[in-house]
Amino acid sequence: MDLETLHHEFSSAATEVLQEAAYVFVSPVEIQVHERPNAEERVRIRIPFISDRRKGGFEASATRDLCLKLNAEMLGAEDLEGMEGFQPSEVIGEVLNMVAGLTLSRILEEGETWELGVPETVLEGSFSNTCGDVGVELLLETEEGDCIELSLGVSE
Amino acid sequence: MGHKVVIVDDSGVTRKIIRKALHMIGLDIEALHECGNGEEALELIRQEPLDLLITDLNMPQMTGVELLKELHETRRAEGMKIIVITSDRNEERLEELQDLEVCAVLNKPFRPESLREAIVQKCHVE
């Protein structure tokens, strides 16, 4: 699987989902030069996938504050009722679920059947995604300066 | 007369989004239930006949496809309109849904207008 294509499709899918689902506009940030957000303060989610030709996983992390903003935007900012029972992991999990579905539909080959797992919270360890032979990491910054970290690992 | 509706999705956020979209499009609702997986939905449907089932596919315990197959095999889907809202864009799986009485499939993220179109034009529920 071509790394450049993987990066492009993953990045496009993430940008599209954040815009369409949460009206959040993001720009990619160079990971090397950006101060990596403190892992301990972030909510981290992983979604595994398997196809008949490969397997891998998606990960995302965001601060609780960003999850709250995403939740408000996804439900409509005026909907205070929607904040009841707010679960940051559920919000970032649902965003990642949409990103994963869209990305897989674009990167996997025609006729390749695949299954996406359910979102699971990553409880320990630093944010590292790359659970495969090929890995892509993205750091996307919102207009307000919040960052969402995303990664995708694929093994043939 | 209002409709009896169930939203089946393991994500509470998505259930709230769908609930809000249903209110926005002005569907006449008599009862609106929420379930976190297929098993809960099946239990509900066994107890109470429903008009509209809106379900995700990728859920723990019992997936949407397993739920729809069970409803199809036991003929509990008769008279009930089914809409799938999913992040799963796997062509093969979506083809599988055609044999399971599914009226419409929407990809996440979806817009309320798309849900309205699915309900009114594809499911013929007003």
Coordinates of C-alpha atoms in Angstrom, one line a residue:
Chain A
M1 CA 0.0 0.0 0.0
D2 CA 1.4 3.3 -1.1
L3 CA 2.3 5.5 1.9
E4 CA 1.6 8.8 0.1
T5 CA -1.9 7.7 -1.0
L6 CA -2.6 6.4 2.5
H7 CA -1.7 9.7 4.0
H8 CA -3.7 11.7 1.5
E9 CA -6.8 9.6 1.8
F10 CA -6.7 9.5 5.6
S11 CA -6.1 13.2 5.9
S12 CA -8.9 14.0 3.4
A13 CA -11.4 11.7 5.1
A14 CA -10.6 13.2 8.5
T15 CA -10.9 16.8 7.3
E16 CA -14.2 16.0 5.5
V17 CA -15.7 14.2 8.5
L18 CA -14.8 17.0 10.9
Q19 CA -16.3 19.6 8.6
E20 CA -19.5 17.7 7.8
A21 CA -20.2 16.1 11.2
A22 CA -19.0 18.9 13.5
Y23 CA -18.5 22.0 11.3
V24 CA -14.9 22.1 12.6
F25 CA -12.3 23.3 10.1
V26 CA -8.8 21.9 10.5
S27 CA -5.4 22.3 9.0
P28 CA -2.6 19.7 9.2
V29 CA 0.3 20.6 11.4
E30 CA 3.8 19.2 11.0
I31 CA 4.3 16.7 13.8
Q32 CA 8.1 17.2 13.9
V33 CA 7.9 20.9 14.7
H34 CA 4.7 21.0 16.7
E35 CA 4.8 20.5 20.4
R36 CA 3.1 17.2 20.9
P37 CA 0.0 17.6 23.1
N38 CA 0.3 16.1 26.6
A39 CA -0.8 12.5 26.3
E40 CA -2.0 12.2 29.9
E41 CA -4.7 14.9 29.4
R42 CA -6.1 13.4 26.2
V43 CA -8.8 10.9 25.5
R44 CA -7.5 8.2 23.3
I45 CA -9.6 5.8 21.2
R46 CA -8.7 2.9 19.0
I47 CA -10.7 1.1 16.3
P48 CA -9.3 -2.1 14.8
F49 CA -10.2 -3.3 11.3
I50 CA -9.7 -6.5 9.4
S51 CA -10.1 -7.3 5.7
D52 CA -9.6 -10.5 3.8
R53 CA -6.2 -9.1 2.8
R54 CA -4.9 -7.0 5.6
K55 CA -5.6 -5.7 9.1
G56 CA -4.8 -2.7 11.2
G57 CA -6.2 0.0 13.4
F58 CA -7.1 3.6 13.6
E59 CA -6.4 5.8 16.7
A60 CA -7.5 9.3 17.7
S61 CA -6.8 11.5 20.6
A62 CA -8.2 14.8 21.7
T63 CA -8.5 16.9 24.9
R64 CA -11.7 16.7 26.9
D65 CA -12.4 20.4 25.9
L66 CA -12.1 19.6 22.2
C67 CA -14.5 16.6 22.7
L68 CA -16.9 19.0 24.4
K69 CA -16.7 21.4 21.4
L70 CA -17.2 18.6 18.9
N71 CA -20.1 17.3 20.9
A72 CA -21.8 20.7 20.9
E73 CA -21.3 21.2 17.2
M74 CA -22.4 17.7 16.3
L75 CA -25.6 18.2 18.3
G76 CA -26.2 21.9 17.5
A77 CA -24.5 24.4 19.8
E78 CA -27.7 25.6 21.3
D79 CA -28.7 22.1 22.4
L80 CA -27.7 22.2 26.1
E81 CA -29.8 19.1 26.7
G82 CA -27.3 17.2 24.5
M83 CA -24.6 17.9 27.0
E84 CA -26.2 15.7 29.6
G85 CA -24.4 12.4 29.9
F86 CA -21.5 13.8 27.9
Q87 CA -18.8 11.2 27.4
P88 CA -15.6 12.5 25.7
S89 CA -14.6 9.0 24.6
E90 CA -17.9 8.5 22.9
V91 CA -17.6 11.7 20.9
I92 CA -14.1 11.1 19.7
G93 CA -15.0 7.5 19.1
E94 CA -17.8 8.4 16.8
V95 CA -15.7 10.8 14.9
L96 CA -13.0 8.2 14.5
N97 CA -15.6 5.6 13.4
M98 CA -16.7 7.9 10.6
V99 CA -13.2 8.7 9.6
A100 CA -12.3 5.0 9.6
G101 CA -15.3 4.0 7.4
L102 CA -14.6 6.7 4.9
T103 CA -10.8 6.0 4.7
L104 CA -11.2 2.3 4.3
S105 CA -13.8 2.8 1.5
R106 CA -11.1 4.8 -0.3
I107 CA -7.9 2.9 0.4
L108 CA -8.9 -0.8 0.1
E109 CA -9.1 -2.6 -3.2
E110 CA -12.4 -3.2 -5.0
G111 CA -14.0 -6.4 -3.8
E112 CA -12.0 -6.4 -0.6
T113 CA -14.4 -7.2 2.2
W114 CA -13.6 -5.6 5.6
E115 CA -15.0 -5.2 9.0
L116 CA -14.5 -2.3 11.4
G117 CA -14.3 -3.0 15.1
V118 CA -16.1 -1.0 17.8
P119 CA -14.3 1.9 19.4
E120 CA -12.2 1.1 22.5
T121 CA -10.6 3.4 24.9
V122 CA -6.8 3.3 25.0
L123 CA -6.1 3.3 28.7
E124 CA -2.4 3.2 29.0
G125 CA 0.7 4.1 27.1
S126 CA 1.6 7.0 24.9
F127 CA -0.2 7.8 21.8
S128 CA 1.3 5.5 19.2
N129 CA -0.7 4.0 16.6
T130 CA 1.3 2.3 14.3
C131 CA 0.3 -1.2 14.8
G132 CA 1.2 -2.3 11.2
D133 CA 3.8 -2.4 8.5
V134 CA 2.7 0.9 7.2
G135 CA 1.7 3.8 9.4
V136 CA 0.5 7.3 9.1
E137 CA 0.2 9.9 11.8
L138 CA -1.8 13.2 11.4
L139 CA -2.0 16.2 13.7
L140 CA -4.9 18.4 12.7
E141 CA -5.3 21.9 14.3
T142 CA -8.7 23.6 14.5
E143 CA -9.2 27.3 13.9
E144 CA -9.2 27.8 17.7
G145 CA -5.8 26.1 18.1
D146 CA -7.0 22.7 19.5
C147 CA -5.3 19.6 18.1
I148 CA -6.7 16.3 17.2
E149 CA -4.2 13.5 16.7
L150 CA -5.0 10.6 14.4
S151 CA -3.1 7.6 13.2
L152 CA -3.6 4.6 11.0
G153 CA -1.5 1.4 10.9
V154 CA -1.9 -1.3 8.3
S155 CA -0.4 -4.8 8.0
E156 CA -0.5 -6.8 4.8
Chain B
M1 CA -51.6 8.9 14.3
G2 CA -47.9 9.1 15.4
H3 CA -45.2 6.6 14.6
K4 CA -43.4 4.3 16.9
V5 CA -39.7 4.6 16.3
V6 CA -36.5 2.9 17.6
I7 CA -33.0 4.2 17.1
V8 CA -30.3 1.5 17.5
D9 CA -26.7 2.7 17.8
D10 CA -24.0 2.0 20.4
S11 CA -23.0 5.6 20.2
G12 CA -25.1 7.8 22.5
V13 CA -23.9 10.9 20.5
T14 CA -25.3 9.4 17.3
R15 CA -28.6 8.5 19.0
K16 CA -28.9 12.1 20.1
I17 CA -28.1 13.4 16.6
I18 CA -30.7 11.1 15.0
R19 CA -33.3 12.0 17.7
K20 CA -32.7 15.7 17.0
A21 CA -32.9 15.1 13.2
L22 CA -36.2 13.3 13.6
H23 CA -37.6 16.3 15.5
M24 CA -36.2 18.8 13.0
I25 CA -37.8 17.1 10.1
G26 CA -41.2 17.1 11.9
L27 CA -42.0 13.4 11.9
D28 CA -45.1 12.7 13.9
I29 CA -43.8 10.5 16.7
E30 CA -45.9 8.6 19.2
A31 CA -43.0 6.7 20.9
L32 CA -39.3 7.1 20.4
H33 CA -37.0 4.4 21.8
E34 CA -33.3 4.1 22.0
C35 CA -31.2 0.9 22.1
G36 CA -27.4 0.4 22.3
N37 CA -27.2 -2.8 20.3
G38 CA -29.2 -5.3 18.3
E39 CA -30.0 -7.5 21.3
E40 CA -31.8 -4.6 23.1
A41 CA -33.7 -3.7 19.9
L42 CA -34.8 -7.3 19.4
E43 CA -36.1 -7.5 22.9
L44 CA -38.0 -4.3 22.4
I45 CA -39.5 -5.3 19.1
R46 CA -40.6 -8.6 20.6
Q47 CA -42.6 -6.6 23.1
E48 CA -43.9 -3.8 21.0
P49 CA -44.6 -3.6 17.2
L50 CA -42.8 -0.6 15.7
D51 CA -43.2 1.4 12.5
L52 CA -39.7 2.6 11.9
L53 CA -36.3 1.1 12.8
I54 CA -33.2 3.2 12.4
T55 CA -30.1 1.2 13.0
D56 CA -26.3 1.3 12.8
L57 CA -24.5 -1.8 11.6
N58 CA -21.3 -1.9 13.6
M59 CA -22.3 -2.6 17.2
P60 CA -21.2 -4.8 20.1
Q61 CA -23.1 -7.9 21.2
M62 CA -25.4 -8.1 18.3
T63 CA -24.6 -6.2 15.1
G64 CA -27.1 -4.4 12.9
V65 CA -26.8 -7.1 10.2
E66 CA -27.4 -9.9 12.8
L67 CA -30.5 -7.9 14.1
L68 CA -31.9 -7.5 10.6
K69 CA -31.3 -11.2 9.7
E70 CA -33.1 -12.2 12.9
L71 CA -36.0 -9.9 12.1
H72 CA -36.1 -11.2 8.6
E73 CA -36.0 -14.9 9.5
T74 CA -38.7 -14.5 12.3
R75 CA -40.8 -12.2 10.1
R76 CA -40.8 -9.5 12.7
A77 CA -39.8 -6.9 10.2
E78 CA -43.1 -7.2 8.4
G79 CA -44.9 -3.8 8.4
M80 CA -41.8 -2.1 9.8
K81 CA -39.7 0.3 7.7
I82 CA -35.9 0.0 8.2
I83 CA -33.2 2.6 7.6
V84 CA -29.5 1.9 8.2
I85 CA -27.2 4.8 9.2
T86 CA -23.6 3.6 9.2
S87 CA -20.0 4.5 8.7
D88 CA -19.6 1.1 7.1
R89 CA -19.3 1.7 3.3
N90 CA -18.3 -1.9 2.5
E91 CA -20.1 -2.5 -0.8
E92 CA -20.6 -6.3 -0.2
R93 CA -22.3 -5.7 3.2
L94 CA -24.5 -3.0 1.8
E95 CA -25.6 -5.4 -1.0
E96 CA -26.5 -7.9 1.7
L97 CA -29.0 -5.4 3.2
Q98 CA -31.1 -5.4 0.0
D99 CA -32.4 -8.8 1.0
L100 CA -33.3 -7.7 4.5
E101 CA -36.1 -5.3 3.9
V102 CA -33.9 -2.2 4.2
C103 CA -35.6 0.9 2.6
A104 CA -32.6 3.2 2.7
V105 CA -28.9 3.4 3.7
L106 CA -27.4 6.6 4.9
N107 CA -23.6 7.1 5.4
K108 CA -22.4 8.9 8.5
P109 CA -22.1 11.8 8.8
F110 CA -25.6 12.5 7.5
R111 CA -27.7 15.6 7.2
P112 CA -31.3 15.8 8.5
E113 CA -32.6 16.4 4.9
S114 CA -31.1 13.0 3.9
L115 CA -33.0 11.4 6.7
R116 CA -36.2 13.1 5.7
E117 CA -35.7 12.0 2.1
A118 CA -35.1 8.4 3.3
I119 CA -38.2 8.4 5.6
V120 CA -40.6 10.1 3.2
Q121 CA -39.5 9.1 -0.3
K122 CA -37.9 5.7 0.3
C123 CA -39.9 4.4 3.3
H124 CA -43.1 6.2 2.4
V125 CA -43.6 7.2 6.0
E126 CA -45.2 10.6 6.5

